[in-house]
CSV table of C-alpha atoms and ligand atoms in Angstrom, one decimal:
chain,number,residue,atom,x,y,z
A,1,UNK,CA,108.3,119.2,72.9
A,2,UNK,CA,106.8,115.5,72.6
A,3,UNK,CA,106.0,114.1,76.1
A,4,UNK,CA,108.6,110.8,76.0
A,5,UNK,CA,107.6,107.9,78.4
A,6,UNK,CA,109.2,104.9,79.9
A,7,UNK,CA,107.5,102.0,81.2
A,8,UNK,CA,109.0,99.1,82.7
A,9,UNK,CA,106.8,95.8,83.0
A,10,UNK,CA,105.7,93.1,81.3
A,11,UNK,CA,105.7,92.7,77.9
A,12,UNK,CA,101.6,92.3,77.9
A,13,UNK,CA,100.6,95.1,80.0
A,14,UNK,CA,103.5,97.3,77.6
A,15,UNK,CA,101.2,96.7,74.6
A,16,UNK,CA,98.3,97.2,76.4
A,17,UNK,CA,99.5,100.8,77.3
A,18,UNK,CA,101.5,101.5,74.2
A,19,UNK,CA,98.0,101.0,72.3
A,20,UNK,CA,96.0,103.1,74.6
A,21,UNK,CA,98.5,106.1,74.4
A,22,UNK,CA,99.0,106.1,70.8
A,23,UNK,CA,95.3,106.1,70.6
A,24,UNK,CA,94.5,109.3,73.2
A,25,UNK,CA,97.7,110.8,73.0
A,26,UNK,CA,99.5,110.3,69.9
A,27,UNK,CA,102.0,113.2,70.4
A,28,UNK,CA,103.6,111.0,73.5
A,29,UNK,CA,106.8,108.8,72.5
A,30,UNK,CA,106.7,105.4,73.8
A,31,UNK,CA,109.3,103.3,75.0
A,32,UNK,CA,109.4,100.2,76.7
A,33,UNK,CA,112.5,99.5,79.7
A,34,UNK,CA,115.3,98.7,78.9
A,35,UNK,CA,115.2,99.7,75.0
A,36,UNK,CA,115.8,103.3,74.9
A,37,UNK,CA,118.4,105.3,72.8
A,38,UNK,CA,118.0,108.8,74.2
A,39,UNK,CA,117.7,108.6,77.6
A,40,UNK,CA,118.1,112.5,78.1
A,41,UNK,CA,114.6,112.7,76.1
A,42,UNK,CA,112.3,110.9,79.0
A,43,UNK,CA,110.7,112.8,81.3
A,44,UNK,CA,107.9,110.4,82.9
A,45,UNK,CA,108.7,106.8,83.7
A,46,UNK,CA,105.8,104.4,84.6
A,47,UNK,CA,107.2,101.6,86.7
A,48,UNK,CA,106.9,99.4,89.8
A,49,UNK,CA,110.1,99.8,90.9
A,50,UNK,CA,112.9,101.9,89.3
A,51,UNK,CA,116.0,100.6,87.5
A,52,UNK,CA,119.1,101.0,89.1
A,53,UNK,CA,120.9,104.6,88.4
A,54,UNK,CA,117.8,105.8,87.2
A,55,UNK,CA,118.9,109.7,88.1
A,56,UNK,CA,121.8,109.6,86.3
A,57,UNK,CA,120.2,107.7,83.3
A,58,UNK,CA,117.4,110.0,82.6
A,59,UNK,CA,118.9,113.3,83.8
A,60,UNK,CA,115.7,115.3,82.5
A,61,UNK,CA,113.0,112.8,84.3
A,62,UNK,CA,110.0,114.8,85.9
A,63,UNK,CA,107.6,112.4,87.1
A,64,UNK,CA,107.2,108.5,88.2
A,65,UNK,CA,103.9,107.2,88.1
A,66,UNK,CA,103.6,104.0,90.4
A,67,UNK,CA,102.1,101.1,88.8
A,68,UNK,CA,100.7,100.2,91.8
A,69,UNK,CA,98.4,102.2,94.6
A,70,UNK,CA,101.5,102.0,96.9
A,71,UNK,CA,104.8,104.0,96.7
A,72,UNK,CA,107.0,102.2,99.2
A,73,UNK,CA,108.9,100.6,97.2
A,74,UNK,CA,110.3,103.3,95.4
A,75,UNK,CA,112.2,104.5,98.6
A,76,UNK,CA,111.1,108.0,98.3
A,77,UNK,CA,113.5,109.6,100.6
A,78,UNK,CA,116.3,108.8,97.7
A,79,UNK,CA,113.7,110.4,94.7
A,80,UNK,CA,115.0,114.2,94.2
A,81,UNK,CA,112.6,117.0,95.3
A,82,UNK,CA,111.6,118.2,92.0
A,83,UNK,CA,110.9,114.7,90.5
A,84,UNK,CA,106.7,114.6,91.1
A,85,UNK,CA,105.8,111.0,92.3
A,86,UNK,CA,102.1,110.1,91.6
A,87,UNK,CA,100.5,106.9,92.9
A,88,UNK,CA,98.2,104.7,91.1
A,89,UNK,CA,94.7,105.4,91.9
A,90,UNK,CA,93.0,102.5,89.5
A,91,UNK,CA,89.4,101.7,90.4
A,92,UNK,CA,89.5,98.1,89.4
A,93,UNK,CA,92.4,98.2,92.1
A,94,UNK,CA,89.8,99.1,94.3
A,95,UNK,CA,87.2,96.8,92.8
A,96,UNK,CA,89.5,94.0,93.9
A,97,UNK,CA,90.4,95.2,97.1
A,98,UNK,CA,86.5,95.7,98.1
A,99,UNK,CA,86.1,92.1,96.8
A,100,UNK,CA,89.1,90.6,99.0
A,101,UNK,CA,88.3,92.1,101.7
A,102,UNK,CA,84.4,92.1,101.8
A,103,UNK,CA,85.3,88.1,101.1
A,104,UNK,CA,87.5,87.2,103.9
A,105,UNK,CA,85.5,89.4,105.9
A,106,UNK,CA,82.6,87.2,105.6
A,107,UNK,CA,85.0,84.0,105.7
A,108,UNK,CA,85.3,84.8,109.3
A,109,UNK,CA,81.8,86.2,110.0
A,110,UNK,CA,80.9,83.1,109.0
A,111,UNK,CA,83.2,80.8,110.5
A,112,UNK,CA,84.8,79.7,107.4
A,113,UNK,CA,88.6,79.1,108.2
A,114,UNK,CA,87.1,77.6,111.6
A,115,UNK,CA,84.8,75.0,109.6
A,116,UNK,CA,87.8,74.4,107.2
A,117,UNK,CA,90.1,73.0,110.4
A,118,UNK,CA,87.2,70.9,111.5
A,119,UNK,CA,87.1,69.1,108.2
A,120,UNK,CA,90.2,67.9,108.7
A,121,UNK,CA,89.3,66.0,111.9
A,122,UNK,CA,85.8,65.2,110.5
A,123,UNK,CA,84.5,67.2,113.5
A,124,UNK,CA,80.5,68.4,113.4
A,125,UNK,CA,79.9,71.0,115.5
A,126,UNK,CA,77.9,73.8,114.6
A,127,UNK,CA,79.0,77.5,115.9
A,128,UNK,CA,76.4,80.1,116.7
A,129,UNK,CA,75.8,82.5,113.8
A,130,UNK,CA,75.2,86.2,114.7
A,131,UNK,CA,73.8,89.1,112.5
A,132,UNK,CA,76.3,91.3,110.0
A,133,UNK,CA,75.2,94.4,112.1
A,134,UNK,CA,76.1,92.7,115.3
A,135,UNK,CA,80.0,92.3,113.6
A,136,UNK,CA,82.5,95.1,114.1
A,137,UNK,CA,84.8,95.9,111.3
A,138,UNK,CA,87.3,98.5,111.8
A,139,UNK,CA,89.1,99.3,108.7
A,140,UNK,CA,92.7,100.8,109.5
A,141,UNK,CA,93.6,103.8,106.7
A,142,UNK,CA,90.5,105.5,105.0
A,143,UNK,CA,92.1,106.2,101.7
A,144,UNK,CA,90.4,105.5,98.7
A,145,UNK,CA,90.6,102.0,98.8
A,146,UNK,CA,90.0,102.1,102.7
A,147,UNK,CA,86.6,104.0,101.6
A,148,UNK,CA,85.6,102.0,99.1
A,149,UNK,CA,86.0,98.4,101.0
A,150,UNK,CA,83.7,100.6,104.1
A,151,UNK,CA,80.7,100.8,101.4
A,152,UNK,CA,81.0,97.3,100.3
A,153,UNK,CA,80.8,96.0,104.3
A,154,UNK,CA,78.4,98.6,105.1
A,155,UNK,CA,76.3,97.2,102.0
A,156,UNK,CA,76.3,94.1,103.7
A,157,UNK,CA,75.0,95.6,106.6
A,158,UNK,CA,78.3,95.0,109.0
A,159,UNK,CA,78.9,97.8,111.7
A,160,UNK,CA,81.8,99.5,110.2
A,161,UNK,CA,84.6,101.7,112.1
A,162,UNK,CA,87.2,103.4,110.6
A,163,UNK,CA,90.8,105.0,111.5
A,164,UNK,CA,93.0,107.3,110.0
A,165,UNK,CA,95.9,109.9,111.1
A,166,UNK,CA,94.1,112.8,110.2
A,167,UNK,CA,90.4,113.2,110.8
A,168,UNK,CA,88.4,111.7,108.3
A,169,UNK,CA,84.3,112.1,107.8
A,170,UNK,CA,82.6,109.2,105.7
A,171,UNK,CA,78.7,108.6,105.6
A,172,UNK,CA,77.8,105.4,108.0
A,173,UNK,CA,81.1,104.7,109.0
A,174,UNK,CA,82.2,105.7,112.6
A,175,UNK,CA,85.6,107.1,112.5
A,176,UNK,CA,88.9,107.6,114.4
A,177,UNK,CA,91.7,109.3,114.3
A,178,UNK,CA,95.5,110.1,115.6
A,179,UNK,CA,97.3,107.7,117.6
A,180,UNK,CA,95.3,108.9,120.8
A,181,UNK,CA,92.4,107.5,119.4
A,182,UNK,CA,94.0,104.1,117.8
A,183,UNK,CA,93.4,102.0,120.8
A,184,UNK,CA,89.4,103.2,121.5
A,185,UNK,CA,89.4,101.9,118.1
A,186,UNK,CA,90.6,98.9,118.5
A,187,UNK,CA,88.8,97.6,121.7
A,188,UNK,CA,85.6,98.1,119.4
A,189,UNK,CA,86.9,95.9,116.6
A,190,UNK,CA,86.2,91.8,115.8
A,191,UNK,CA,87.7,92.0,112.3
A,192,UNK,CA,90.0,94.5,111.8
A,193,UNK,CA,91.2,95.3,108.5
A,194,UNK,CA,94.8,97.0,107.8
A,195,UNK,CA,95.1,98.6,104.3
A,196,UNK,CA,97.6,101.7,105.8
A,197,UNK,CA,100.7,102.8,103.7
A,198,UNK,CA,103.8,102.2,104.7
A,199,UNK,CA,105.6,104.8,106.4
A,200,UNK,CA,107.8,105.4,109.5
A,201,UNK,CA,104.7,106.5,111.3
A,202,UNK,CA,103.1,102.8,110.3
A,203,UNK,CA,106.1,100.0,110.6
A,204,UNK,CA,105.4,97.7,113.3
A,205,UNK,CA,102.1,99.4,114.3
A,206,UNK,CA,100.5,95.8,114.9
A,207,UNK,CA,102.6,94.3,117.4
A,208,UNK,CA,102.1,93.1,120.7
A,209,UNK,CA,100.7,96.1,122.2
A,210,UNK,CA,98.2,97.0,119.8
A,211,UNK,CA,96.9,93.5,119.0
A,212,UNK,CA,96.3,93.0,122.1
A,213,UNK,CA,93.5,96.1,122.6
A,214,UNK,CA,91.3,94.1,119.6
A,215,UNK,CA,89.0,92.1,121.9
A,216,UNK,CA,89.3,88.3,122.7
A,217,UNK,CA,88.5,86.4,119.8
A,218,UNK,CA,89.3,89.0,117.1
A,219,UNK,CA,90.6,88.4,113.6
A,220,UNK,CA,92.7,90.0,111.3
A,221,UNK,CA,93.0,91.0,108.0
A,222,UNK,CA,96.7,92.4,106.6
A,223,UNK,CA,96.2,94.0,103.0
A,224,UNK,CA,98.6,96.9,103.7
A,225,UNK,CA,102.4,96.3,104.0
A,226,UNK,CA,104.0,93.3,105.6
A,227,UNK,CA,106.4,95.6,107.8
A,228,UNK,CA,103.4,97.0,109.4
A,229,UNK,CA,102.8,93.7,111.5
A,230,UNK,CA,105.2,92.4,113.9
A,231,UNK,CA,104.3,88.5,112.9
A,232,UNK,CA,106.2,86.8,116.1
A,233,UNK,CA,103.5,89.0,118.2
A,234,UNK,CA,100.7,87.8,115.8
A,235,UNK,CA,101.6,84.1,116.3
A,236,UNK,CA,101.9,84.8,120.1
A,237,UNK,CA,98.5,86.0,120.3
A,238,UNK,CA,96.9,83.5,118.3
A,239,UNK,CA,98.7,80.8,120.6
A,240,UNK,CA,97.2,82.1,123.2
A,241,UNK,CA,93.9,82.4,121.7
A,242,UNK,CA,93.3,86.1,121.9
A,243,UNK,CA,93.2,86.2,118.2
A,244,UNK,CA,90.9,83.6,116.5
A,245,UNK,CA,92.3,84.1,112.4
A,246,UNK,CA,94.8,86.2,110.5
A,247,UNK,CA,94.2,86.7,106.5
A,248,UNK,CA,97.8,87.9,105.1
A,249,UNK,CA,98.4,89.0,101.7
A,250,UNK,CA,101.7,91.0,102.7
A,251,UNK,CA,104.7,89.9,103.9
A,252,UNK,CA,107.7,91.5,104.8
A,253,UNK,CA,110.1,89.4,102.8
A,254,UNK,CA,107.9,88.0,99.2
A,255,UNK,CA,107.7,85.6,98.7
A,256,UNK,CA,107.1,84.1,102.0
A,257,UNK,CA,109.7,81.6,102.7
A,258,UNK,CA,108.8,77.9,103.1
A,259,UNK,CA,110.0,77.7,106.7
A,260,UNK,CA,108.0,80.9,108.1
A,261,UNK,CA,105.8,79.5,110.8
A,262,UNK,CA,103.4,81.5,109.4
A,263,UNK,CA,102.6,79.1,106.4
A,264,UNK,CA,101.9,76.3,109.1
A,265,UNK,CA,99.7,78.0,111.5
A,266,UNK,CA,96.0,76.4,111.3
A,267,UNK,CA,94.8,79.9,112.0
A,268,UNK,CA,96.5,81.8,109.5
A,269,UNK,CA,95.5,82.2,105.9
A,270,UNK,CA,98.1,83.1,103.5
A,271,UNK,CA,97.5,84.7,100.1
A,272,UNK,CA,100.7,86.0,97.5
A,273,UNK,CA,99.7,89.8,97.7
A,274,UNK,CA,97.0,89.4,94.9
A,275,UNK,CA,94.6,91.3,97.3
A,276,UNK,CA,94.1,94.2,94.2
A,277,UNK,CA,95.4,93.7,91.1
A,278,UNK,CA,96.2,96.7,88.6
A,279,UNK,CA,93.9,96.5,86.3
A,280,UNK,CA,95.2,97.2,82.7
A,281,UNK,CA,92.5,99.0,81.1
A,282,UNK,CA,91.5,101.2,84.0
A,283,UNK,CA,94.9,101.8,85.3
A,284,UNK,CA,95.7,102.8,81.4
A,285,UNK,CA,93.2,105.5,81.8
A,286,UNK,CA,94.4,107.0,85.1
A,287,UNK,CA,97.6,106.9,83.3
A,288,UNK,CA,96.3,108.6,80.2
A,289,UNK,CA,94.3,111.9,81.9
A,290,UNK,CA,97.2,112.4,84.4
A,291,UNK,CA,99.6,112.2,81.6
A,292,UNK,CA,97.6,114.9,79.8
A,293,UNK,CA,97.2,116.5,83.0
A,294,UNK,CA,101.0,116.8,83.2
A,295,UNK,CA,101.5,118.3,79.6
A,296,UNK,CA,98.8,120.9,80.5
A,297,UNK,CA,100.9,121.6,84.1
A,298,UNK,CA,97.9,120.6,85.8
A,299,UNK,CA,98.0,118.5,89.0
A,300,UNK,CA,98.4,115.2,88.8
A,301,UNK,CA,95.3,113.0,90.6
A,302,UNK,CA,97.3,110.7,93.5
A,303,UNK,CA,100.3,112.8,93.0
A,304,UNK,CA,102.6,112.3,96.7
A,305,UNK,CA,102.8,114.4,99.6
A,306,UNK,CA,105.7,113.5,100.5
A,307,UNK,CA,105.7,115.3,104.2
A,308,UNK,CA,103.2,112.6,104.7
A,309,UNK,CA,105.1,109.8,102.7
A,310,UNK,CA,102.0,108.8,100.6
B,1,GLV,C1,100.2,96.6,95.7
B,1,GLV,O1,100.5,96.2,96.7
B,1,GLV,C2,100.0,97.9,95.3
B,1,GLV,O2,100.7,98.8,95.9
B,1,GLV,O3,99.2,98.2,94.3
């Protein structure tokens, strides 16, 4: 039986796709949201998030692939048991994430946002410059795009940590795990980057308490979720000064509203999630081998665990 396939997104990225599949896969039936006649025929749909009455709609669906490397925002509690749910695992996703954060990374290292403020008051002052090596990173969730932004800061010689919940070994990067290890961590860390998944376990894990264990003067950079950071705390500390700069590309409500303080603070940097980017012809080839993958009832690569919610 022909594999049938729903996507639902953009016109552009549809054709992309469409032209891609027919090409590797021609057996696979193509359809793009909301056009489809049979809807007991699909059994994958490829979507950001899923239309409304999507498990009575396509009674016979076996597997959503997320268009993005997060899954969140499918609310997988509420997607059946049997329905495998794979997330995107697109290297130029990771490209762009290594970019963004080795970037704003080196924004701060080098006193960038600081410099920027003191154009506005004409202000010369020069601030002492230190070594990459001499510059703590700690990158928060070692997945694969927490792995690939290490190699790009340890490329540019920064002294990089790393934390995840389970135990994690990666070459030049000192690592920490479990919650009783989270605030060793974070004493030892002047940027600290967040790129965790959402989950019960990481809602609200950089509040008050926890921002406060970065050292004085530490900066932050938010490419996970927007519910992971407790933004009234944030502001807090960077009133007070224990924080120097915070680089958000997450929010909990996008877009940001105008009147969020956040969009005013001089310390804060705000970018419109655009952190990582699916990329369409590298995401079209994860999409392509897991599909054959999945006609061959072989494991999927990225598929959920969803004991672990990721
Ligand atoms: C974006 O946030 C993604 O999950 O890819």
């Amino acid at each position: 039986m022909a594999t049938h396939i729903l996507f639902r997104g953009p016109q552009d990225r549809n054709d992309c796709w469409r032209a891609m599949f027919a090409d590797a896969l021609p057996s696979v039936v193509w359809h793009h949201w909301p056009n489809v006649e049979d809807k007991a025929a699909i059994d994958v749909i490829i979507a950001w998030k899923l239309p409304r009455d999507y498990q009575q709609d396509y009674p016979n669906l076996r597997v959503i692939f997320s268009v993005g490397a997060g899954v969140d925002q499918l609310n997988l509690d509420t997607v059946p048991e049997h329905i495998k749910v794979v997330r995107m695992l697109d290297p130029g996703i990771a490209k762009g994430m290594a970019e963004f954060i080795a970037l704003h990374v080196l924004n701060i290292h080098r006193d960038t946002f600081h410099y920027i403020n003191a154009n506005k008051t004409a202000t010369w002052k020069q601030l002492p410059t230190k070594a990459t090596s001499q510059r703590r990173v700690g990158i928060l969730g070692l997945g694969t795009l927490g792995q690939v932004a290490a190699n790009s800061l340890l490329a540019l010689g920064f002294s990089v940590n790393g934390w995840s919940r389970s135990a994690k070994q990666l070459k030049g990067v000192r690592c920490f795990s479990g919650m009783e290890q989270l605030e060793e961590f974070l004493s030892q860390t002047d940027v600290l980057v967040s790129l965790l998944p959402l989950t019960i376990h990481t809602q609200g894990i950089l509040n008050n308490k926890t921002l406060s264990q970065l050292p004085q003067g530490a900066s932050i950079i938010n490419v996970g979720r927007g519910e992971q950071l407790v933004s009234q705390d944030l502001l807090t500390l960077l009133d007070k000064g224990h924080l120097s700069f915070a680089v958000l590309d997450v929010f909990d409500t996008e877009p940001l509203p105008d009147s969020n303080r956040l969009w005013q603070h001089p310390n804060v940097i705000v970018t419109p999630h655009i952190a990582a980017i699916t990329q369409d012809e590298s995401a079209g080839k994860v999409l392509v081998e897991n599909v054959q993958r999945y006609t061959k009832g072989q494991a999927m690569i990225g598929t959920v665990d969803r004991a672990v919610g990721y």
